[in-house]
Amino acid sequence: MPNAVDLFAEIDGKRILNDTLAAMYSISNGYWVMLRPLAQGKHIIKFGGRFPKNGFSQNIQYNITVK
């Protein structure tokens, strides 16, 4: 998915997405983040980015509780 900009991901206010990107073969498209298991308790996960060429953007927030 070329031309995505301003990609971000954070957990509990801490940025987790770095500038290291990798390409691999798959039958899906999109951007993916693999996380270690979160500690028990409440967490806020935020992620998003935009495609300026078509005006599409996302800014998503999950409020989760790990038991």
Coordinates of C-alpha atoms in Angstrom, one line a residue:
M1 CA 0.0 0.0 0.0
P2 CA 2.2 2.8 -1.2
N3 CA 2.0 6.5 -0.3
A4 CA 0.7 6.1 3.2
V5 CA 2.1 8.9 5.5
D6 CA 1.9 9.9 9.1
L7 CA 1.6 6.3 10.3
F8 CA 1.5 6.0 14.1
A9 CA 0.8 3.4 16.7
E10 CA 0.9 3.8 20.5
I11 CA 0.0 1.9 23.7
D12 CA -0.8 3.8 26.8
G13 CA 0.7 7.0 25.3
K14 CA 4.0 5.3 24.3
R15 CA 4.9 5.3 20.6
I16 CA 5.5 1.7 19.3
L17 CA 5.8 2.3 15.6
N18 CA 9.4 3.0 14.4
D19 CA 10.7 3.9 11.0
T20 CA 11.7 0.3 10.2
L21 CA 9.3 -1.1 7.6
A22 CA 9.4 -4.6 6.0
A23 CA 7.8 -6.1 2.9
M24 CA 6.8 -9.7 2.6
Y25 CA 4.6 -11.9 0.5
S26 CA 1.0 -12.3 1.7
I27 CA -2.5 -12.6 0.5
S28 CA -3.7 -9.7 2.5
N29 CA -3.0 -6.0 2.3
G30 CA -2.7 -3.4 4.9
Y31 CA -0.4 -2.4 7.8
W32 CA 0.1 -4.7 10.7
V33 CA 1.6 -4.5 14.1
M34 CA 2.6 -7.5 16.2
L35 CA 2.6 -6.9 20.0
R36 CA 3.9 -8.7 23.0
P37 CA 1.1 -9.7 25.4
L38 CA 0.0 -6.8 27.5
A39 CA 0.0 -6.8 31.3
Q40 CA -3.3 -7.2 33.1
G41 CA -5.3 -4.0 33.5
K42 CA -6.7 -1.3 31.3
H43 CA -4.8 -0.1 28.2
I44 CA -5.4 2.4 25.4
I45 CA -4.2 1.4 21.9
K46 CA -4.2 4.1 19.2
F47 CA -3.1 3.9 15.6
G48 CA -3.7 5.5 12.2
G49 CA -2.3 7.3 9.3
R50 CA -3.4 8.8 6.0
F51 CA -3.4 8.6 2.2
P52 CA -3.1 12.2 1.0
K53 CA -3.7 11.2 -2.6
N54 CA -7.3 10.3 -2.0
G55 CA -8.0 12.2 1.3
F56 CA -8.4 9.0 3.3
S57 CA -7.3 9.0 7.0
Q58 CA -7.8 7.0 10.1
N59 CA -7.3 7.8 13.8
I60 CA -8.5 4.8 15.8
Q61 CA -8.5 4.2 19.6
Y62 CA -9.3 1.0 21.4
N63 CA -9.9 1.0 25.2
I64 CA -9.2 -2.5 26.4
T65 CA -9.0 -4.5 29.6
V66 CA -6.7 -7.5 29.9
K67 CA -7.8 -10.0 32.5

